CSV table of C-alpha atoms in Angstrom, one decimal:
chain,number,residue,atom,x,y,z
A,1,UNK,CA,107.6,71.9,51.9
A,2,UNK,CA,109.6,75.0,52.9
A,3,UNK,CA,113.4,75.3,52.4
A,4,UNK,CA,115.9,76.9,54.8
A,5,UNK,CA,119.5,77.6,54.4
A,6,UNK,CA,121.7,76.7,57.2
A,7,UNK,CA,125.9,77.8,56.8
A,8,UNK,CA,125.5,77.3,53.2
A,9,UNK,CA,123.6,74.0,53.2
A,10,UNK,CA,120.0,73.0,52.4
A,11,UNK,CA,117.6,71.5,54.6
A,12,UNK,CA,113.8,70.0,54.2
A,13,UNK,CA,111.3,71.2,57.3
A,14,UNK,CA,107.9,70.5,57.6
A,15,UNK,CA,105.2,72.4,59.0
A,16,UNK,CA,103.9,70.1,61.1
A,17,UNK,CA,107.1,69.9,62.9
A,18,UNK,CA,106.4,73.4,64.0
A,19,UNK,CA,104.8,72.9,67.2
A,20,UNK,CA,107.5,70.7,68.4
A,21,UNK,CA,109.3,73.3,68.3
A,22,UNK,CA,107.6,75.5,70.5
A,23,UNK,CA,106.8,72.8,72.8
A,24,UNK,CA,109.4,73.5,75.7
A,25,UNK,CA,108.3,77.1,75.6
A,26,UNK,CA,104.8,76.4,76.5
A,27,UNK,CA,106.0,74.1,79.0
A,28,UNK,CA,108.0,77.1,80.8
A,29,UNK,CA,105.2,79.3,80.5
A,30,UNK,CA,102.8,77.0,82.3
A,31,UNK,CA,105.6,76.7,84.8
A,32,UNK,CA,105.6,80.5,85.1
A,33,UNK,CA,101.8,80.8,86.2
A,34,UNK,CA,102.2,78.6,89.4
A,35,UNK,CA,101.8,79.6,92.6
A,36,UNK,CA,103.7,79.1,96.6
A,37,UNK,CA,102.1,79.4,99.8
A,38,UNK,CA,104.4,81.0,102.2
A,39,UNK,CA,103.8,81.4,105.9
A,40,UNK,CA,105.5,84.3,107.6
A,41,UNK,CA,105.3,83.4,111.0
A,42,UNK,CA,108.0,82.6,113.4
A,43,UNK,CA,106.1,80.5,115.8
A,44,UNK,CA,105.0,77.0,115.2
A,45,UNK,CA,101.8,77.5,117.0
A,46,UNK,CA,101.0,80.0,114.0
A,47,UNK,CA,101.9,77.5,111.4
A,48,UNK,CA,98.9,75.5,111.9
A,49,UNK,CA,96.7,77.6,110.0
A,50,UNK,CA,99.0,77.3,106.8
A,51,UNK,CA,99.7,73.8,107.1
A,52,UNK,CA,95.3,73.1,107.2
A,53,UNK,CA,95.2,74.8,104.1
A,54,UNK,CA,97.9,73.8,101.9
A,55,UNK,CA,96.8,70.4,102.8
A,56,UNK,CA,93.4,71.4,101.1
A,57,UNK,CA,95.2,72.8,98.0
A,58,UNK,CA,97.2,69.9,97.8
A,59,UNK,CA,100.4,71.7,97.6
A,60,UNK,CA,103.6,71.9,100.1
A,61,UNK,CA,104.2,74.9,102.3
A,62,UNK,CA,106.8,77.6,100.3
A,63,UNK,CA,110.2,77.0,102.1
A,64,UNK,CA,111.5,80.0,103.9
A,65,UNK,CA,113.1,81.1,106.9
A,66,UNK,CA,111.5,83.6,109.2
A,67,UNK,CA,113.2,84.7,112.5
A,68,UNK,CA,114.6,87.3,114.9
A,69,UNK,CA,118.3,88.3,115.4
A,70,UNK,CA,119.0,86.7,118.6
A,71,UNK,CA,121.7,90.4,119.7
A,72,UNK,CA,119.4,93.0,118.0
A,73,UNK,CA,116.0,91.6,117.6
A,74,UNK,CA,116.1,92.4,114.0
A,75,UNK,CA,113.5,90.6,111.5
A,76,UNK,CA,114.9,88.8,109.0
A,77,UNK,CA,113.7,86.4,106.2
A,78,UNK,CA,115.3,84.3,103.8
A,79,UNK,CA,113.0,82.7,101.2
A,80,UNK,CA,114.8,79.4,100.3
A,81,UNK,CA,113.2,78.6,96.4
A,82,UNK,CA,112.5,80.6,93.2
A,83,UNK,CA,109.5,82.9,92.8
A,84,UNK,CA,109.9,84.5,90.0
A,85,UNK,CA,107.0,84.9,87.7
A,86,UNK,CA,105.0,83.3,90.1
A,87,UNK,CA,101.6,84.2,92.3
A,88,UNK,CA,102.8,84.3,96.1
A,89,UNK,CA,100.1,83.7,98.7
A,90,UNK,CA,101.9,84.9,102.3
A,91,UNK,CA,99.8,83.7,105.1
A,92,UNK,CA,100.3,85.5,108.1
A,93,UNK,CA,98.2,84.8,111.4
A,94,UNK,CA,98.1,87.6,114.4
A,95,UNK,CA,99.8,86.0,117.9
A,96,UNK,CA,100.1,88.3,121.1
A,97,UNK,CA,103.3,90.0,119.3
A,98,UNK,CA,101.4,91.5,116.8
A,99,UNK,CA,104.1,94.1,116.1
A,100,UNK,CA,106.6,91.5,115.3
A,101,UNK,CA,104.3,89.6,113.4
A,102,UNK,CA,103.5,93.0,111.2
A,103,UNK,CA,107.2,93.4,110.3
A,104,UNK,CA,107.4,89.7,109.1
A,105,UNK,CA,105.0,90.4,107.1
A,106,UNK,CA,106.4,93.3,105.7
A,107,UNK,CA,109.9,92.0,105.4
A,108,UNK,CA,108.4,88.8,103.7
A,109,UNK,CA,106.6,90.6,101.2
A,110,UNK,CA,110.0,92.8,100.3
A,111,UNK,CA,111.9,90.2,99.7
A,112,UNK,CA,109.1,88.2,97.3
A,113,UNK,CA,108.9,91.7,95.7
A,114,UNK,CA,112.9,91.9,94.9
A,115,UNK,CA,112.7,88.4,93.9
A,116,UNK,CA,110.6,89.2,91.2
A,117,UNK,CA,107.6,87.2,92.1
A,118,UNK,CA,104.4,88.0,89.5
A,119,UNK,CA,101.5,89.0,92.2
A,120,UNK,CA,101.8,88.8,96.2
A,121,UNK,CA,98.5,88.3,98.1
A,122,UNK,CA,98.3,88.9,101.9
A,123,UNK,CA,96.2,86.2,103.9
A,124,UNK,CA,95.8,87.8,106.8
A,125,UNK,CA,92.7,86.0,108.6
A,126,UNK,CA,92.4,88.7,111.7
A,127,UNK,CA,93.5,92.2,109.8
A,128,UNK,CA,96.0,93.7,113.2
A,129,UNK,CA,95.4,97.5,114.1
A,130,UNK,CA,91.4,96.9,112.9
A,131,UNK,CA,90.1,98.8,115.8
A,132,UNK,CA,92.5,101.8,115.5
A,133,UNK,CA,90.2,102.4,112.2
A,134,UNK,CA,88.5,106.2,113.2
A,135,UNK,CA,90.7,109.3,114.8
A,136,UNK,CA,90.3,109.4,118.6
A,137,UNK,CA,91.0,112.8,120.2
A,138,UNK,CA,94.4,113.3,118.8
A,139,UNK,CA,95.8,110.2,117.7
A,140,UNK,CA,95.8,108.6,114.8
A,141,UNK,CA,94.3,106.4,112.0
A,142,UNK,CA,97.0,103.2,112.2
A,143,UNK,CA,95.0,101.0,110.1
A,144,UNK,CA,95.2,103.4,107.6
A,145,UNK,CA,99.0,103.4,108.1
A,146,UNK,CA,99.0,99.6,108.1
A,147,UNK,CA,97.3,99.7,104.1
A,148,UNK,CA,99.9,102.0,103.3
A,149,UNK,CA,102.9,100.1,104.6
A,150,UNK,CA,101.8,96.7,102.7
A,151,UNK,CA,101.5,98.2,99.6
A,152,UNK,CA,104.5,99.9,99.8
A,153,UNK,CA,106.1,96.4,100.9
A,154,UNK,CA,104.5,95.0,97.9
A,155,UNK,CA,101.4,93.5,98.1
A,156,UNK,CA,98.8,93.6,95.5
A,157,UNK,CA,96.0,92.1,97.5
A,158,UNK,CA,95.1,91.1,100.4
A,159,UNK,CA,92.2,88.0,102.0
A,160,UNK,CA,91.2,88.7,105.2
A,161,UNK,CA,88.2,87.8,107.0
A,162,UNK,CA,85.3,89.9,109.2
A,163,UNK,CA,87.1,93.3,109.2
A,164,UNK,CA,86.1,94.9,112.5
A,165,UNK,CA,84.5,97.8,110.0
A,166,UNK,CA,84.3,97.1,106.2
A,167,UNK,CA,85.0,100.3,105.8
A,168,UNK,CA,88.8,99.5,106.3
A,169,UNK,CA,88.8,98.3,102.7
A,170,UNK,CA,89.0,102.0,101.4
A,171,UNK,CA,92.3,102.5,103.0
A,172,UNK,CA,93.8,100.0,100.2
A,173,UNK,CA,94.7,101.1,96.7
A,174,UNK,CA,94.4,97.3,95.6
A,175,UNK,CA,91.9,94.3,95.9
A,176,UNK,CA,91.0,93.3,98.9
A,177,UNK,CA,88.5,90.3,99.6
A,178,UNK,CA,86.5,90.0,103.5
A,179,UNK,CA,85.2,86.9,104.0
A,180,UNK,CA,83.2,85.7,106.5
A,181,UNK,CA,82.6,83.6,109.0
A,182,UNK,CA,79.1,83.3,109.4
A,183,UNK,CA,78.3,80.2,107.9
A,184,UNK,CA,80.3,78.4,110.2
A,185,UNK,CA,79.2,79.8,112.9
A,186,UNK,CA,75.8,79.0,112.2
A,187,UNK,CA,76.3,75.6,111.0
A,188,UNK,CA,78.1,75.5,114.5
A,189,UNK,CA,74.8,77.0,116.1
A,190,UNK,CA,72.6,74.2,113.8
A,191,UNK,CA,74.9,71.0,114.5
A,192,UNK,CA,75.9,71.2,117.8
A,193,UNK,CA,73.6,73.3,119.9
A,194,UNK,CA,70.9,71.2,120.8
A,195,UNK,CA,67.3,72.5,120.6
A,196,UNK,CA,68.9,75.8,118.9
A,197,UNK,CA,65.3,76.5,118.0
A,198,UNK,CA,64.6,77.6,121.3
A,199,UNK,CA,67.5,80.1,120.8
A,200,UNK,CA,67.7,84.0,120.6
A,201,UNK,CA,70.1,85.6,119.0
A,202,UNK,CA,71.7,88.5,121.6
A,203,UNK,CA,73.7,91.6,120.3
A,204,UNK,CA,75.7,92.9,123.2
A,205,UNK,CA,75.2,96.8,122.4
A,206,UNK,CA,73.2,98.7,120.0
A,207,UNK,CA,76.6,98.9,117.5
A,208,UNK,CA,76.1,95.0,117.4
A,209,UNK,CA,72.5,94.9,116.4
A,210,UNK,CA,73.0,94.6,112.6
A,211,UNK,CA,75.3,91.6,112.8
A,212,UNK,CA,73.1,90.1,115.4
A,213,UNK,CA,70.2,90.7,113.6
A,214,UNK,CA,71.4,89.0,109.7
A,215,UNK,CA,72.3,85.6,112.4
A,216,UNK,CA,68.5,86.3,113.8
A,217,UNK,CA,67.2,86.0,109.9
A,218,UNK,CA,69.4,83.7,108.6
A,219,UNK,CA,68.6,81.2,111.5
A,220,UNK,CA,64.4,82.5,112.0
A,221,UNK,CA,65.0,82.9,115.5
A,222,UNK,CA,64.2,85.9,117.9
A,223,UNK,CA,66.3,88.9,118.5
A,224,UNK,CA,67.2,90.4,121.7
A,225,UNK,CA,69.7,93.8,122.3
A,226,UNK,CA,71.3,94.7,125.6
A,227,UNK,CA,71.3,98.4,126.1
A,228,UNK,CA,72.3,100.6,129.2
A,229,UNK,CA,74.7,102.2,131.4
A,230,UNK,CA,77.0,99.1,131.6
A,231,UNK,CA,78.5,99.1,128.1
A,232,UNK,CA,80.5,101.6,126.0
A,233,UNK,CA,80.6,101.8,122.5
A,234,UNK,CA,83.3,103.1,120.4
A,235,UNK,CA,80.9,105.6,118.7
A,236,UNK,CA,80.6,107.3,122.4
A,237,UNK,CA,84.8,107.7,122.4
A,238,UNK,CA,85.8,111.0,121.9
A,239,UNK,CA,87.3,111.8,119.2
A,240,UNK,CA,88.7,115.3,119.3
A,241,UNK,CA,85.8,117.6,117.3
A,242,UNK,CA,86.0,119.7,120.7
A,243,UNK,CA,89.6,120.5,120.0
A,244,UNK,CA,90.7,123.1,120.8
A,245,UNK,CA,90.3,122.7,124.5
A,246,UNK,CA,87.6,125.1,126.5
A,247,UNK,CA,90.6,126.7,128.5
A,248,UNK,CA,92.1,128.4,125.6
A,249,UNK,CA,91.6,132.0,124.8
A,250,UNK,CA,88.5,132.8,122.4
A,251,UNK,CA,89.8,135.4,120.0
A,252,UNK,CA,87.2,135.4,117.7
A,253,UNK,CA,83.5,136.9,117.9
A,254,UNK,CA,82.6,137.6,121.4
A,255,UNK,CA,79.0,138.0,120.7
A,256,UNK,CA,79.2,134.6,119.2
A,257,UNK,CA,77.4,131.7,121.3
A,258,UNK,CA,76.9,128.0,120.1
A,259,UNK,CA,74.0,125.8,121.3
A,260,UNK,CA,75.4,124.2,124.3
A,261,UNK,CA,76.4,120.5,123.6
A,262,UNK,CA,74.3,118.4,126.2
A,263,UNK,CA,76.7,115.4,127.9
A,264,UNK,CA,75.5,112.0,127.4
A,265,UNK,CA,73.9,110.0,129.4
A,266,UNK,CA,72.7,106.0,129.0
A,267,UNK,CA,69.6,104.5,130.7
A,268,UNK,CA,69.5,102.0,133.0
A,269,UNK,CA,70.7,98.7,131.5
A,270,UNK,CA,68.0,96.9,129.7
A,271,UNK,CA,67.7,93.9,128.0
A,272,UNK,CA,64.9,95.0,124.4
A,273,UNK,CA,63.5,90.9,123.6
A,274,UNK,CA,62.3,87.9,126.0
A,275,UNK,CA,65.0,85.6,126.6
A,276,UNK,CA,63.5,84.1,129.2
A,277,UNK,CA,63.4,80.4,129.4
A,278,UNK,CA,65.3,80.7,126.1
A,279,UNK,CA,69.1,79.7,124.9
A,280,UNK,CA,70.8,83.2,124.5
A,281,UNK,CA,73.7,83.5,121.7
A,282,UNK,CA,75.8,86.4,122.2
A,283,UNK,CA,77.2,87.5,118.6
A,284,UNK,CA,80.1,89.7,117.9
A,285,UNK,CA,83.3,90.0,115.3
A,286,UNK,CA,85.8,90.2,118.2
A,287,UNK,CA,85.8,88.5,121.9
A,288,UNK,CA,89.6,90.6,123.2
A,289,UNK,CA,89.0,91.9,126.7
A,290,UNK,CA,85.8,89.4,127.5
A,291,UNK,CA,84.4,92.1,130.8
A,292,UNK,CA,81.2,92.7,128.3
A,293,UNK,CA,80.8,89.4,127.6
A,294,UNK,CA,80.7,88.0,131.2
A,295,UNK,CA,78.3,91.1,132.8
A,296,UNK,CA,75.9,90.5,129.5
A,297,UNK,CA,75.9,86.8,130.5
A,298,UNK,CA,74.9,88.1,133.7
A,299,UNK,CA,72.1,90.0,132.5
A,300,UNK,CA,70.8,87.5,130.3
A,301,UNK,CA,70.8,84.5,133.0
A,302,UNK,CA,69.2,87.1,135.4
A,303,UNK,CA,66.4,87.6,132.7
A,304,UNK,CA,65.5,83.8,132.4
A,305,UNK,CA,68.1,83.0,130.0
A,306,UNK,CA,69.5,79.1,130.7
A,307,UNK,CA,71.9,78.4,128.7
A,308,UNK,CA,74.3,81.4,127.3
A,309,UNK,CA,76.6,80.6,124.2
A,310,UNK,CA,79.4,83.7,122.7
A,311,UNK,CA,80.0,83.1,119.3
A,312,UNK,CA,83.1,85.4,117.3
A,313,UNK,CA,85.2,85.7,114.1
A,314,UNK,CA,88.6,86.4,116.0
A,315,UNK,CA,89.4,85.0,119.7
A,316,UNK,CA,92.1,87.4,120.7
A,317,UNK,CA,91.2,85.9,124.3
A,318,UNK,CA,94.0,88.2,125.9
A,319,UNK,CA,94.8,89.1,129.3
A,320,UNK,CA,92.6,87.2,132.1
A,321,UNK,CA,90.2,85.9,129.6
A,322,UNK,CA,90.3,82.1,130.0
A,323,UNK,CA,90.0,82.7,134.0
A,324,UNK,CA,87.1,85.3,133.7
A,325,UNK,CA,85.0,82.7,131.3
A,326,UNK,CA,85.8,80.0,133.0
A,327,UNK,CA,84.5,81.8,136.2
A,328,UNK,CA,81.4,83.3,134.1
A,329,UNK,CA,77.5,82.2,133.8
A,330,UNK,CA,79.1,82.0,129.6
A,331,UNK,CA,78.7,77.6,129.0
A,332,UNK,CA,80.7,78.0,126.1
A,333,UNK,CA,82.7,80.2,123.9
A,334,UNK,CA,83.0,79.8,120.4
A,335,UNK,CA,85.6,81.2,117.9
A,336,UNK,CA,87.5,80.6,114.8
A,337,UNK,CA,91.1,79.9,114.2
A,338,UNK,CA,91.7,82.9,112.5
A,339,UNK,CA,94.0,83.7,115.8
A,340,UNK,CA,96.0,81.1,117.1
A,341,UNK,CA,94.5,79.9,120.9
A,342,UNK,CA,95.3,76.9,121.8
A,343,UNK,CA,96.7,77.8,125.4
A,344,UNK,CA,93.9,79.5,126.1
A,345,UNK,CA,92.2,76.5,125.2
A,346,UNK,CA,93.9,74.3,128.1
A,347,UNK,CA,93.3,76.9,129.9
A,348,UNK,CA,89.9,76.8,129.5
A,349,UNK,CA,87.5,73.9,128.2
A,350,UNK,CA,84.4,76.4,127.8
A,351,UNK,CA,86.3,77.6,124.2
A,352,UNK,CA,85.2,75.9,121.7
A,353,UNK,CA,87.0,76.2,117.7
A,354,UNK,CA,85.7,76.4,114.4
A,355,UNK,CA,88.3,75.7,111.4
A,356,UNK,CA,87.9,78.3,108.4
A,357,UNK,CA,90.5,76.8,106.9
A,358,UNK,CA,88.2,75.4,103.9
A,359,UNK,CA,87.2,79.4,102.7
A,360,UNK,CA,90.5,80.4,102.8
A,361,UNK,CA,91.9,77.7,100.4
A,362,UNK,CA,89.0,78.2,98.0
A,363,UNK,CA,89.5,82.0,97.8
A,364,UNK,CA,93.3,81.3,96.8
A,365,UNK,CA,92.8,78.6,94.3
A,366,UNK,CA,89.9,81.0,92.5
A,367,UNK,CA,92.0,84.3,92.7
A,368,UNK,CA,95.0,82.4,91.3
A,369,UNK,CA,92.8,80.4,88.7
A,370,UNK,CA,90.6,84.1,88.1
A,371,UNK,CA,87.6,82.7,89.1
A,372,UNK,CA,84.8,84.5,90.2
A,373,UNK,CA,84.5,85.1,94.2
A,374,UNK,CA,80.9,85.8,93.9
A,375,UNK,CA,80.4,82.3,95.5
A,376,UNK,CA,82.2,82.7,98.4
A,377,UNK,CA,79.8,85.5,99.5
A,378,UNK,CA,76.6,83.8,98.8
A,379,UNK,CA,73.5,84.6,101.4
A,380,UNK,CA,75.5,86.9,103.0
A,381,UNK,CA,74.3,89.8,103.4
A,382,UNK,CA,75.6,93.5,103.8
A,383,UNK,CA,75.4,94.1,107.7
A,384,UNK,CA,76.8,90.6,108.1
C-alpha cells in the first residue's frame, strides 16, 4: 500500500481508491460531449419544424432569444444557457423573409461560436439562394457567397435537404450532408394515391428527366417528359459568354471570323410517353412560381391524363400560387415541410404535407453520436 506525505504527516491510500477519485471528472467530461438544438427563427410559424424534431430526439428546444430591433431593424440574438464544449445543432427554416432569416442564422451561429461551443451544424432543410448557383450575364454566384458567409460565421457543417443542384456542395470547405426526400414522397405516392399502378411518372422539362426518371424505377411505373416551346430551362438563360457586347469596337484581327452562333429555337410543345387514361405525377425539387406546373397540367389532361398529382421537396408556394392551383386541372399538390406553408394551406385544400421531420432527427443524433450516414442514403440513387 503506497504512502504519501501530506504537511508533514503520513497517510495510508489504496489503489483501488483511485478511480473514485477520478470519478467527478469523467462525469464533466460526459457532460462536455452533449449536444442543444437551437432554432433561429423569429416566427412561431417556423418553430414547428424544430419543435417535431426535438420531440423525436427526446430533448428540449435550446433557449434563446431571436428578434428584430423594433427602431432599426437590427438582428439580434441572445442565447440564454451554456454551450461551451458542446455540439450545437441551429435549425433554421426559410419563410418569405429569407434575407432576415439568413442574418439570424448568421448572428446565431456568431454568437455560439464566441461562446465557445465544440462543433455548430446548420439544419437548413430548404438551402436559400439555391437557384442563384451558376453566373448569369453579369451577376453573380450568391450561393457561393452564402457558403462563404456561414463558415466565416462559424459553422462546421451543414444538413440540408434536396439541393436545387448538388453541385452546391463544393462551394463549402466543411461537411455537408443532402438528404432527400424521396422516400416520402413515394411512400406518399404508394399509401395514399389510389391505383398508383396506373400512374406515370411526368418530368416537366428535359432538366427534370433524371429525377423523374429514378421516381419512374424506383416505383416500375412509365415515364413521360414534356418538351416544347412553353417552358424555359435555366440552362437556356444567358449567362454572359457573349460579353463583350456586339456593339463594341473589334480591335483585334480583322480578317478574323467565327462560325456564326445559331439562336435557339424549341419545337412545338410535346408530351414524349402515353399518359393517356393514366394518373400523371409531375416531379420536381421546387414548386415557387407554379405557371409551369398549371400549363403542364393542362397538357397532360389534354393528352388523356385524369387525374394529375405535383409532388416537391420545398413548397416556396409564393406569390398567386394557392389561387392559380386552386383554379388549375392540378387535384393535388404535394410538398414537404421543409418551408413553412400553412397559410397557403387555408388557402388552398389541394396542398397536401409530408413531415420529414423523422430524417432530420436521425441525421443529428448519428453525426453527434459519429455514426455512419450511409443509411440515410440507402436506394437512392445519384440523379435522385
Amino acid at each position: 500500500m503506497p504512502v504519501r506525505r501530506f504537511g508533514g504527516h503520513r497517510s495510508l491510500v489504496s489503489h483501488s481508491q483511485s478511480p473514485k477519485l477520478s470519478y467527478g471528472y469523467t462525469k464533466m467530461n460526459i457532460a462536455r460531449g452533449g449536444y442543444r438544438v437551437f432554432s433561429a427563427n423569429s416566427s412561431a410559424a417556423c418553430t414547428e419544424l424544430a419543435q417535431k424534431i426535438t420531440e423525436r430526439l427526446g430533448v428540449e428546444l435550446g433557449k434563446s432569444v431571436v428578434y428584430q430591433e423594433s427602431n432599426s431593424g437590427e438582428t439580434r440574438v441572445d442565447v440564454k444557457e451554456s454551450v461551451r464544449g458542446q455540439d450545437i445543432f441551429i435549425i433554421q427554416t426559410i419563410p418569405r423573409d429569407v434575407n432576415t432569416a439568413v442574418m439570424e442564422l448568421l448572428v446565431m451561429a456568431y454568437a455560439l461560436k464566441t461562446s465557445c461551443a465544440k462543433n455548430i451544424i446548420g439544419v437548413i432543410p430548404y438551402f436559400p439562394y439555391s437557384k442563384q448557383c451558376k453566373m448569369r450575364k453579369r451577376g453573380s454566384i450568391v450561393c457561393k457567397l452564402l457558403a462563404s458567409m456561414l463558415a466565416k460565421a462559424g459553422l462546421t457543417h451543414i444538413i440540408t435537404m434536396d439541393l436545387h443542384q448538388k453541385e452546391i456542395q463544393g462551394f463549402f470547405n466543411f461537411p455537408v450532408d443532402n438528404l432527400r426526400a424521396s422516400p416520402f414522397l413515394i411512400q406518399y405516392i404508394q399509401e395514399e394515391i389510389p391505383n398508383y399502378r396506373n400512374a406515370v411518372i411526368v418530368a416537366k422539362s428535359p432538366s427534370a428527366a433524371k429525377r423523374a426518371q429514378s421516381y419512374a424505377e424506383r416505383l416500375r411505373l412509365g415515364l413521360a417528359v414534356i418538351h416544347g416551346e412553353a417552358h424555359h430551362s435555366e440552362s437556356d438563360m444567358a449567362d454572359g459568354r457573349h460579353s463583350p457586347p456586339l456593339s463594341r469596337a473589334i480591335t483585334g484581327h480583322t480578317g478574323l471570323e467565327l462560325p456564326l452562333m445559331m439562336a435557339k429555337e424549341k419545337p412545338p410543345i410535346s408530351v414524349v410517353g402515353d399518359v393517356g387514361g393514366r394518373i400523371a405525377i409531375i416531379v420536381d425539387d421546387i414548386i415557387d412560381d407554379v405557371e409551369d406546373f398549371v400549363a403542364a397540367a393542362e397538357i397532360l389532361k389534354e393528352r388523356g391524363a385524369y387525374k394529375i398529382y405535383v409532388m416537391a421537396t420545398h413548397g416556396l408556394l409564393s406569390a398567386e400560387a394557392p389561387r392559380l392551383i386552386e383554379e388549375s386541372a392540378i387535384d393535388e399538390v404535394v410538398v414537404t415541410n421543409t418551408v413553412p406553408h400553412e397559410v397557403q394551406k387555408l388557402q388552398c385544400p389541394k396542398i397536401k404535407t409530408v413531415d420529414v421531420s423523422m430524417i432530420l432527427a436521425e441525421a443529428i443524433r448519428r453525426i453527434h453520436n459519429g455514426e455512419s450516414m450511409a443509411y440515410l442514403f440507402r436506394n437512392i440513387a445519384m440523379d435522385d
